[in-house]
């Protein structure tokens, strides 16, 4: 990447854009809501079950001017979801300011592994054992979504729930490839511990992105 371009990426004025699409939010509190997704490349958290491994290497995704991303997004929806990869790899300040200036509602899906930048209407925190969230993301998260791959993730979920604010909504979501095995565990757990709710990847059942 050219030096000038790299400087713009470092300032958050360009972002490695992997894909952008208008769809239905499939997971968590806003499931069922039409939203425009901006998927930013770059993530070094390394979840072995990650379903967007193509996002990891930021070099594979073209640095794109945020003004162009914002212009596109505003044509489709009032609700914008910035996801990844790990969006907080980058400075989210500039893009969220521009989206806010357009009067849009902005959500982030993050592992919380890096310092929180940007202005958000909704923070979905999906913590990962390999790189735990920063204190600020725990405090500001609106929903905590723990992916359950095996039984130990229920223990991890409780540890994570102890770190978020009182009003944070708690979700357990089956990892897609293990869903048949872990859904019964989650169902039983939520019935015994009703502060949790079940989240499903409904977009995968609907066969939409
Ligand atoms: Fe994949 Fe998200 Fe884990 Fe990164 S944090 S490896 S994008 S699941």
PDB file of C-alpha atoms and ligand atoms in Angstrom:
ATOM      1  CA  UNK A   1       0.000   0.000   0.000  1.00  0.00           C
ATOM      2  CA  UNK A   2       1.308   3.463  -0.888  1.00  0.00           C
ATOM      3  CA  UNK A   3       2.481   5.572   2.057  1.00  0.00           C
ATOM      4  CA  UNK A   4      -0.134   8.310   1.507  1.00  0.00           C
ATOM      5  CA  UNK A   5      -2.921   5.769   1.366  1.00  0.00           C
ATOM      6  CA  UNK A   6      -1.612   4.053   4.477  1.00  0.00           C
ATOM      7  CA  UNK A   7      -1.693   7.382   6.313  1.00  0.00           C
ATOM      8  CA  UNK A   8      -5.352   7.874   5.308  1.00  0.00           C
ATOM      9  CA  UNK A   9      -6.199   4.363   6.531  1.00  0.00           C
ATOM     10  CA  UNK A  10      -4.408   5.035   9.811  1.00  0.00           C
ATOM     11  CA  UNK A  11      -6.480   8.200  10.269  1.00  0.00           C
ATOM     12  CA  UNK A  12      -9.703   6.328   9.456  1.00  0.00           C
ATOM     13  CA  UNK A  13     -10.329   8.423   6.338  1.00  0.00           C
ATOM     14  CA  UNK A  14     -10.030   5.317   4.216  1.00  0.00           C
ATOM     15  CA  UNK A  15     -10.974   1.808   5.315  1.00  0.00           C
ATOM     16  CA  UNK A  16     -10.177  -1.610   3.850  1.00  0.00           C
ATOM     17  CA  UNK A  17     -13.657  -2.403   2.590  1.00  0.00           C
ATOM     18  CA  UNK A  18     -14.414  -6.096   2.215  1.00  0.00           C
ATOM     19  CA  UNK A  19     -18.064  -5.844   1.226  1.00  0.00           C
ATOM     20  CA  UNK A  20     -21.192  -3.776   1.748  1.00  0.00           C
ATOM     21  CA  UNK A  21     -24.746  -4.950   1.353  1.00  0.00           C
ATOM     22  CA  UNK A  22     -28.334  -4.192   2.252  1.00  0.00           C
ATOM     23  CA  UNK A  23     -29.989  -7.040   4.098  1.00  0.00           C
ATOM     24  CA  UNK A  24     -31.833  -8.011   7.278  1.00  0.00           C
ATOM     25  CA  UNK A  25     -29.941  -8.048  10.560  1.00  0.00           C
ATOM     26  CA  UNK A  26     -30.164 -11.707  11.491  1.00  0.00           C
ATOM     27  CA  UNK A  27     -28.847 -11.750  15.061  1.00  0.00           C
ATOM     28  CA  UNK A  28     -29.264 -10.239  18.475  1.00  0.00           C
ATOM     29  CA  UNK A  29     -31.577  -7.450  19.595  1.00  0.00           C
ATOM     30  CA  UNK A  30     -32.168  -5.968  16.118  1.00  0.00           C
ATOM     31  CA  UNK A  31     -32.829  -9.267  14.344  1.00  0.00           C
ATOM     32  CA  UNK A  32     -35.410  -8.853  11.622  1.00  0.00           C
ATOM     33  CA  UNK A  33     -34.494  -5.205  10.999  1.00  0.00           C
ATOM     34  CA  UNK A  34     -33.449  -4.067   7.531  1.00  0.00           C
ATOM     35  CA  UNK A  35     -29.938  -2.641   7.692  1.00  0.00           C
ATOM     36  CA  UNK A  36     -27.006  -1.735   5.484  1.00  0.00           C
ATOM     37  CA  UNK A  37     -23.892  -3.710   6.413  1.00  0.00           C
ATOM     38  CA  UNK A  38     -20.385  -2.382   5.969  1.00  0.00           C
ATOM     39  CA  UNK A  39     -17.836  -5.152   6.419  1.00  0.00           C
ATOM     40  CA  UNK A  40     -14.363  -3.842   7.091  1.00  0.00           C
ATOM     41  CA  UNK A  41     -11.337  -6.106   6.576  1.00  0.00           C
ATOM     42  CA  UNK A  42      -8.672  -6.768   9.198  1.00  0.00           C
ATOM     43  CA  UNK A  43      -8.821  -8.975  12.291  1.00  0.00           C
ATOM     44  CA  UNK A  44      -6.116 -10.689  14.314  1.00  0.00           C
ATOM     45  CA  UNK A  45      -8.306 -12.207  17.024  1.00  0.00           C
ATOM     46  CA  UNK A  46      -8.084 -15.635  15.362  1.00  0.00           C
ATOM     47  CA  UNK A  47     -11.295 -17.487  16.297  1.00  0.00           C
ATOM     48  CA  UNK A  48     -10.840 -20.989  14.844  1.00  0.00           C
ATOM     49  CA  UNK A  49     -14.548 -21.190  13.958  1.00  0.00           C
ATOM     50  CA  UNK A  50     -14.679 -17.728  12.341  1.00  0.00           C
ATOM     51  CA  UNK A  51     -17.054 -17.741   9.353  1.00  0.00           C
ATOM     52  CA  UNK A  52     -15.409 -14.722   7.679  1.00  0.00           C
ATOM     53  CA  UNK A  53     -11.759 -15.752   7.649  1.00  0.00           C
ATOM     54  CA  UNK A  54     -11.414 -13.956   4.288  1.00  0.00           C
ATOM     55  CA  UNK A  55     -11.719 -10.734   6.301  1.00  0.00           C
ATOM     56  CA  UNK A  56      -8.598 -11.312   8.405  1.00  0.00           C
ATOM     57  CA  UNK A  57      -5.958  -9.986   6.031  1.00  0.00           C
ATOM     58  CA  UNK A  58      -6.681  -6.287   5.548  1.00  0.00           C
ATOM     59  CA  UNK A  59      -4.242  -6.167   2.621  1.00  0.00           C
ATOM     60  CA  UNK A  60      -6.722  -8.163   0.541  1.00  0.00           C
ATOM     61  CA  UNK A  61      -9.393  -5.486   0.789  1.00  0.00           C
ATOM     62  CA  UNK A  62      -9.120  -2.224  -1.125  1.00  0.00           C
ATOM     63  CA  UNK A  63      -8.626   0.940   0.905  1.00  0.00           C
ATOM     64  CA  UNK A  64     -11.824   2.875   0.194  1.00  0.00           C
ATOM     65  CA  UNK A  65     -12.636   6.497   0.932  1.00  0.00           C
ATOM     66  CA  UNK A  66     -15.154   6.690   3.755  1.00  0.00           C
ATOM     67  CA  UNK A  67     -17.062   9.461   1.934  1.00  0.00           C
ATOM     68  CA  UNK A  68     -17.865   6.963  -0.828  1.00  0.00           C
ATOM     69  CA  UNK A  69     -18.888   4.293   1.713  1.00  0.00           C
ATOM     70  CA  UNK A  70     -21.157   6.751   3.536  1.00  0.00           C
ATOM     71  CA  UNK A  71     -22.701   8.009   0.290  1.00  0.00           C
ATOM     72  CA  UNK A  72     -23.573   4.462  -0.735  1.00  0.00           C
ATOM     73  CA  UNK A  73     -24.885   3.451   2.673  1.00  0.00           C
ATOM     74  CA  UNK A  74     -27.200   6.461   2.959  1.00  0.00           C
ATOM     75  CA  UNK A  75     -29.017   5.446  -0.250  1.00  0.00           C
ATOM     76  CA  UNK A  76     -30.242   2.214   1.294  1.00  0.00           C
ATOM     77  CA  UNK A  77     -31.110   2.410   4.953  1.00  0.00           C
ATOM     78  CA  UNK A  78     -31.415   4.494   8.105  1.00  0.00           C
ATOM     79  CA  UNK A  79     -29.697   1.731  10.051  1.00  0.00           C
ATOM     80  CA  UNK A  80     -26.063   0.999   9.361  1.00  0.00           C
ATOM     81  CA  UNK A  81     -24.166  -1.947  10.853  1.00  0.00           C
ATOM     82  CA  UNK A  82     -20.384  -1.790  10.810  1.00  0.00           C
ATOM     83  CA  UNK A  83     -18.902  -5.240  11.148  1.00  0.00           C
ATOM     84  CA  UNK A  84     -15.779  -7.137  10.171  1.00  0.00           C
ATOM     85  CA  UNK A  85     -13.257  -8.435  10.589  1.00  0.00           C
ATOM     86  CA  UNK A  86     -12.736  -6.379  13.692  1.00  0.00           C
ATOM     87  CA  UNK A  87     -13.850  -2.793  12.966  1.00  0.00           C
ATOM     88  CA  UNK A  88     -12.016  -1.428  16.017  1.00  0.00           C
ATOM     89  CA  UNK A  89      -8.730  -2.347  14.350  1.00  0.00           C
ATOM     90  CA  UNK A  90      -9.272   1.061  12.694  1.00  0.00           C
ATOM     91  CA  UNK A  91     -10.222   4.533  13.839  1.00  0.00           C
ATOM     92  CA  UNK A  92     -14.005   4.531  13.540  1.00  0.00           C
ATOM     93  CA  UNK A  93     -14.272   8.231  14.459  1.00  0.00           C
ATOM     94  CA  UNK A  94     -14.322   9.714  10.937  1.00  0.00           C
ATOM     95  CA  UNK A  95     -16.803   7.271   9.356  1.00  0.00           C
ATOM     96  CA  UNK A  96     -19.236   7.369  12.263  1.00  0.00           C
ATOM     97  CA  UNK A  97     -19.153  11.188  12.293  1.00  0.00           C
ATOM     98  CA  UNK A  98     -20.012  11.261   8.604  1.00  0.00           C
ATOM     99  CA  UNK A  99     -22.799   8.715   9.033  1.00  0.00           C
ATOM    100  CA  UNK A 100     -24.183  10.719  11.982  1.00  0.00           C
ATOM    101  CA  UNK A 101     -24.127  13.902   9.872  1.00  0.00           C
ATOM    102  CA  UNK A 102     -26.471  12.084   7.488  1.00  0.00           C
ATOM    103  CA  UNK A 103     -28.805  11.372  10.406  1.00  0.00           C
ATOM    104  CA  UNK A 104     -28.246   7.610  10.308  1.00  0.00           C
ATOM    105  CA  UNK A 105     -28.385   5.147  13.165  1.00  0.00           C
ATOM    106  CA  UNK A 106     -25.083   3.335  13.597  1.00  0.00           C
ATOM    107  CA  UNK A 107     -24.449  -0.058  15.116  1.00  0.00           C
ATOM    108  CA  UNK A 108     -21.170  -1.892  15.591  1.00  0.00           C
ATOM    109  CA  UNK A 109     -20.455  -5.591  15.951  1.00  0.00           C
ATOM    110  CA  UNK A 110     -17.164  -6.009  17.722  1.00  0.00           C
ATOM    111  CA  UNK A 111     -15.061  -8.374  19.767  1.00  0.00           C
ATOM    112  CA  UNK A 112     -14.082  -5.292  21.784  1.00  0.00           C
ATOM    113  CA  UNK A 113     -10.429  -6.296  21.607  1.00  0.00           C
ATOM    114  CA  UNK A 114      -9.234  -2.795  20.706  1.00  0.00           C
ATOM    115  CA  UNK A 115      -9.916   0.685  22.113  1.00  0.00           C
ATOM    116  CA  UNK A 116     -13.378   1.979  21.349  1.00  0.00           C
ATOM    117  CA  UNK A 117     -13.422   4.684  18.691  1.00  0.00           C
ATOM    118  CA  UNK A 118     -16.466   6.204  16.961  1.00  0.00           C
ATOM    119  CA  UNK A 119     -19.936   7.316  18.047  1.00  0.00           C
ATOM    120  CA  UNK A 120     -22.422   4.481  18.296  1.00  0.00           C
ATOM    121  CA  UNK A 121     -26.148   4.131  18.805  1.00  0.00           C
ATOM    122  CA  UNK A 122     -25.757   0.423  19.496  1.00  0.00           C
ATOM    123  CA  UNK A 123     -22.770  -1.643  20.506  1.00  0.00           C
ATOM    124  CA  UNK A 124     -23.004  -5.399  20.123  1.00  0.00           C
ATOM    125  CA  UNK A 125     -20.103  -6.931  21.994  1.00  0.00           C
ATOM    126  CA  UNK A 126     -19.164 -10.483  21.087  1.00  0.00           C
ATOM    127  CA  UNK A 127     -16.143 -11.216  23.285  1.00  0.00           C
ATOM    128  CA  UNK A 128     -13.552 -13.794  22.362  1.00  0.00           C
ATOM    129  CA  UNK A 129     -11.409 -15.808  24.782  1.00  0.00           C
ATOM    130  CA  UNK A 130      -8.189 -15.230  22.832  1.00  0.00           C
ATOM    131  CA  UNK A 131      -8.305 -11.421  23.104  1.00  0.00           C
ATOM    132  CA  UNK A 132     -10.607 -10.064  25.772  1.00  0.00           C
ATOM    133  CA  UNK A 133     -12.481  -6.762  25.418  1.00  0.00           C
ATOM    134  CA  UNK A 134     -11.242  -3.466  26.764  1.00  0.00           C
ATOM    135  CA  UNK A 135     -12.893  -2.070  29.899  1.00  0.00           C
ATOM    136  CA  UNK A 136     -14.593   0.740  27.961  1.00  0.00           C
ATOM    137  CA  UNK A 137     -16.319  -1.630  25.539  1.00  0.00           C
ATOM    138  CA  UNK A 138     -17.617  -3.754  28.429  1.00  0.00           C
ATOM    139  CA  UNK A 139     -19.019  -0.631  30.078  1.00  0.00           C
ATOM    140  CA  UNK A 140     -20.668   0.761  26.944  1.00  0.00           C
ATOM    141  CA  UNK A 141     -22.008  -2.425  25.321  1.00  0.00           C
ATOM    142  CA  UNK A 142     -25.780  -2.509  24.757  1.00  0.00           C
ATOM    143  CA  UNK A 143     -25.833  -6.220  24.063  1.00  0.00           C
ATOM    144  CA  UNK A 144     -23.458  -9.018  24.935  1.00  0.00           C
ATOM    145  CA  UNK A 145     -23.528 -11.866  22.447  1.00  0.00           C
ATOM    146  CA  UNK A 146     -21.520 -14.917  23.439  1.00  0.00           C
ATOM    147  CA  UNK A 147     -20.974 -17.540  20.762  1.00  0.00           C
ATOM    148  CA  UNK A 148     -21.357 -21.033  22.168  1.00  0.00           C
ATOM    149  CA  UNK A 149     -19.135 -23.633  20.531  1.00  0.00           C
ATOM    150  CA  UNK A 150     -18.953 -25.980  23.502  1.00  0.00           C
ATOM    151  CA  UNK A 151     -20.033 -26.258  27.138  1.00  0.00           C
ATOM    152  CA  UNK A 152     -17.091 -24.236  28.443  1.00  0.00           C
ATOM    153  CA  UNK A 153     -18.446 -21.215  26.593  1.00  0.00           C
ATOM    154  CA  UNK A 154     -21.325 -21.071  29.088  1.00  0.00           C
ATOM    155  CA  UNK A 155     -18.795 -20.577  31.882  1.00  0.00           C
ATOM    156  CA  UNK A 156     -17.044 -17.939  29.763  1.00  0.00           C
ATOM    157  CA  UNK A 157     -20.418 -16.261  29.131  1.00  0.00           C
ATOM    158  CA  UNK A 158     -20.992 -15.791  32.869  1.00  0.00           C
ATOM    159  CA  UNK A 159     -17.505 -14.319  33.298  1.00  0.00           C
ATOM    160  CA  UNK A 160     -18.262 -11.872  30.519  1.00  0.00           C
ATOM    161  CA  UNK A 161     -21.709 -11.003  31.846  1.00  0.00           C
ATOM    162  CA  UNK A 162     -20.080 -10.003  35.141  1.00  0.00           C
ATOM    163  CA  UNK A 163     -18.141  -7.265  33.296  1.00  0.00           C
ATOM    164  CA  UNK A 164     -20.921  -5.503  31.382  1.00  0.00           C
ATOM    165  CA  UNK A 165     -23.376  -2.888  32.647  1.00  0.00           C
ATOM    166  CA  UNK A 166     -26.620  -3.811  34.370  1.00  0.00           C
ATOM    167  CA  UNK A 167     -28.718  -2.806  31.344  1.00  0.00           C
ATOM    168  CA  UNK A 168     -26.743  -4.804  28.824  1.00  0.00           C
ATOM    169  CA  UNK A 169     -28.898  -7.472  27.151  1.00  0.00           C
ATOM    170  CA  UNK A 170     -27.388 -10.951  27.358  1.00  0.00           C
ATOM    171  CA  UNK A 171     -27.476 -13.403  24.453  1.00  0.00           C
ATOM    172  CA  UNK A 172     -26.162 -16.909  23.910  1.00  0.00           C
ATOM    173  CA  UNK A 173     -25.801 -17.800  20.255  1.00  0.00           C
ATOM    174  CA  UNK A 174     -24.903 -21.237  18.906  1.00  0.00           C
ATOM    175  CA  UNK A 175     -21.845 -21.389  16.685  1.00  0.00           C
ATOM    176  CA  UNK A 176     -23.364 -22.331  13.331  1.00  0.00           C
ATOM    177  CA  UNK A 177     -21.405 -25.510  12.604  1.00  0.00           C
ATOM    178  CA  UNK A 178     -22.122 -26.863  16.113  1.00  0.00           C
ATOM    179  CA  UNK A 179     -25.729 -25.731  16.313  1.00  0.00           C
ATOM    180  CA  UNK A 180     -27.298 -29.198  16.508  1.00  0.00           C
ATOM    181  CA  UNK A 181     -25.084 -30.098  19.443  1.00  0.00           C
ATOM    182  CA  UNK A 182     -25.190 -26.828  21.390  1.00  0.00           C
ATOM    183  CA  UNK A 183     -28.790 -25.655  20.893  1.00  0.00           C
ATOM    184  CA  UNK A 184     -30.104 -28.150  23.495  1.00  0.00           C
ATOM    185  CA  UNK A 185     -27.413 -26.945  25.956  1.00  0.00           C
ATOM    186  CA  UNK A 186     -28.338 -23.310  25.362  1.00  0.00           C
ATOM    187  CA  UNK A 187     -32.082 -23.947  25.664  1.00  0.00           C
ATOM    188  CA  UNK A 188     -31.647 -25.708  28.992  1.00  0.00           C
ATOM    189  CA  UNK A 189     -29.231 -23.056  30.238  1.00  0.00           C
ATOM    190  CA  UNK A 190     -31.524 -20.154  29.359  1.00  0.00           C
ATOM    191  CA  UNK A 191     -34.505 -21.811  31.011  1.00  0.00           C
ATOM    192  CA  UNK A 192     -32.428 -22.235  34.188  1.00  0.00           C
ATOM    193  CA  UNK A 193     -30.817 -18.789  33.902  1.00  0.00           C
ATOM    194  CA  UNK A 194     -33.449 -16.502  32.374  1.00  0.00           C
ATOM    195  CA  UNK A 195     -31.310 -13.367  32.455  1.00  0.00           C
ATOM    196  CA  UNK A 196     -29.961 -14.826  29.177  1.00  0.00           C
ATOM    197  CA  UNK A 197     -31.808 -14.948  25.855  1.00  0.00           C
ATOM    198  CA  UNK A 198     -31.236 -17.144  22.823  1.00  0.00           C
ATOM    199  CA  UNK A 199     -29.907 -15.527  19.646  1.00  0.00           C
ATOM    200  CA  UNK A 200     -29.960 -17.449  16.369  1.00  0.00           C
ATOM    201  CA  UNK A 201     -28.307 -16.553  13.086  1.00  0.00           C
ATOM    202  CA  UNK A 202     -31.689 -16.183  11.405  1.00  0.00           C
ATOM    203  CA  UNK A 203     -30.121 -14.793   8.210  1.00  0.00           C
ATOM    204  CA  UNK A 204     -28.546 -18.208   7.667  1.00  0.00           C
ATOM    205  CA  UNK A 205     -31.942 -19.910   8.014  1.00  0.00           C
ATOM    206  CA  UNK A 206     -33.393 -17.291   5.618  1.00  0.00           C
ATOM    207  CA  UNK A 207     -30.502 -17.884   3.226  1.00  0.00           C
ATOM    208  CA  UNK A 208     -29.604 -14.206   2.989  1.00  0.00           C
ATOM    209  CA  UNK A 209     -26.184 -12.580   3.565  1.00  0.00           C
TER     210      UNK A 209
HETATM  211 FE1  LIG B   1     -13.660 -13.833  12.977  1.00  0.00          FE
HETATM  212 FE2  LIG B   1     -14.866 -11.987  14.504  1.00  0.00          FE
HETATM  213 FE3  LIG B   1     -13.240 -13.821  15.613  1.00  0.00          FE
HETATM  214 FE4  LIG B   1     -12.227 -11.879  14.077  1.00  0.00          FE
HETATM  215  S1  LIG B   1     -13.297 -11.642  16.067  1.00  0.00           S
HETATM  216  S2  LIG B   1     -11.681 -14.035  14.022  1.00  0.00           S
HETATM  217  S3  LIG B   1     -13.825 -11.661  12.518  1.00  0.00           S
HETATM  218  S4  LIG B   1     -15.225 -14.211  14.593  1.00  0.00           S
END
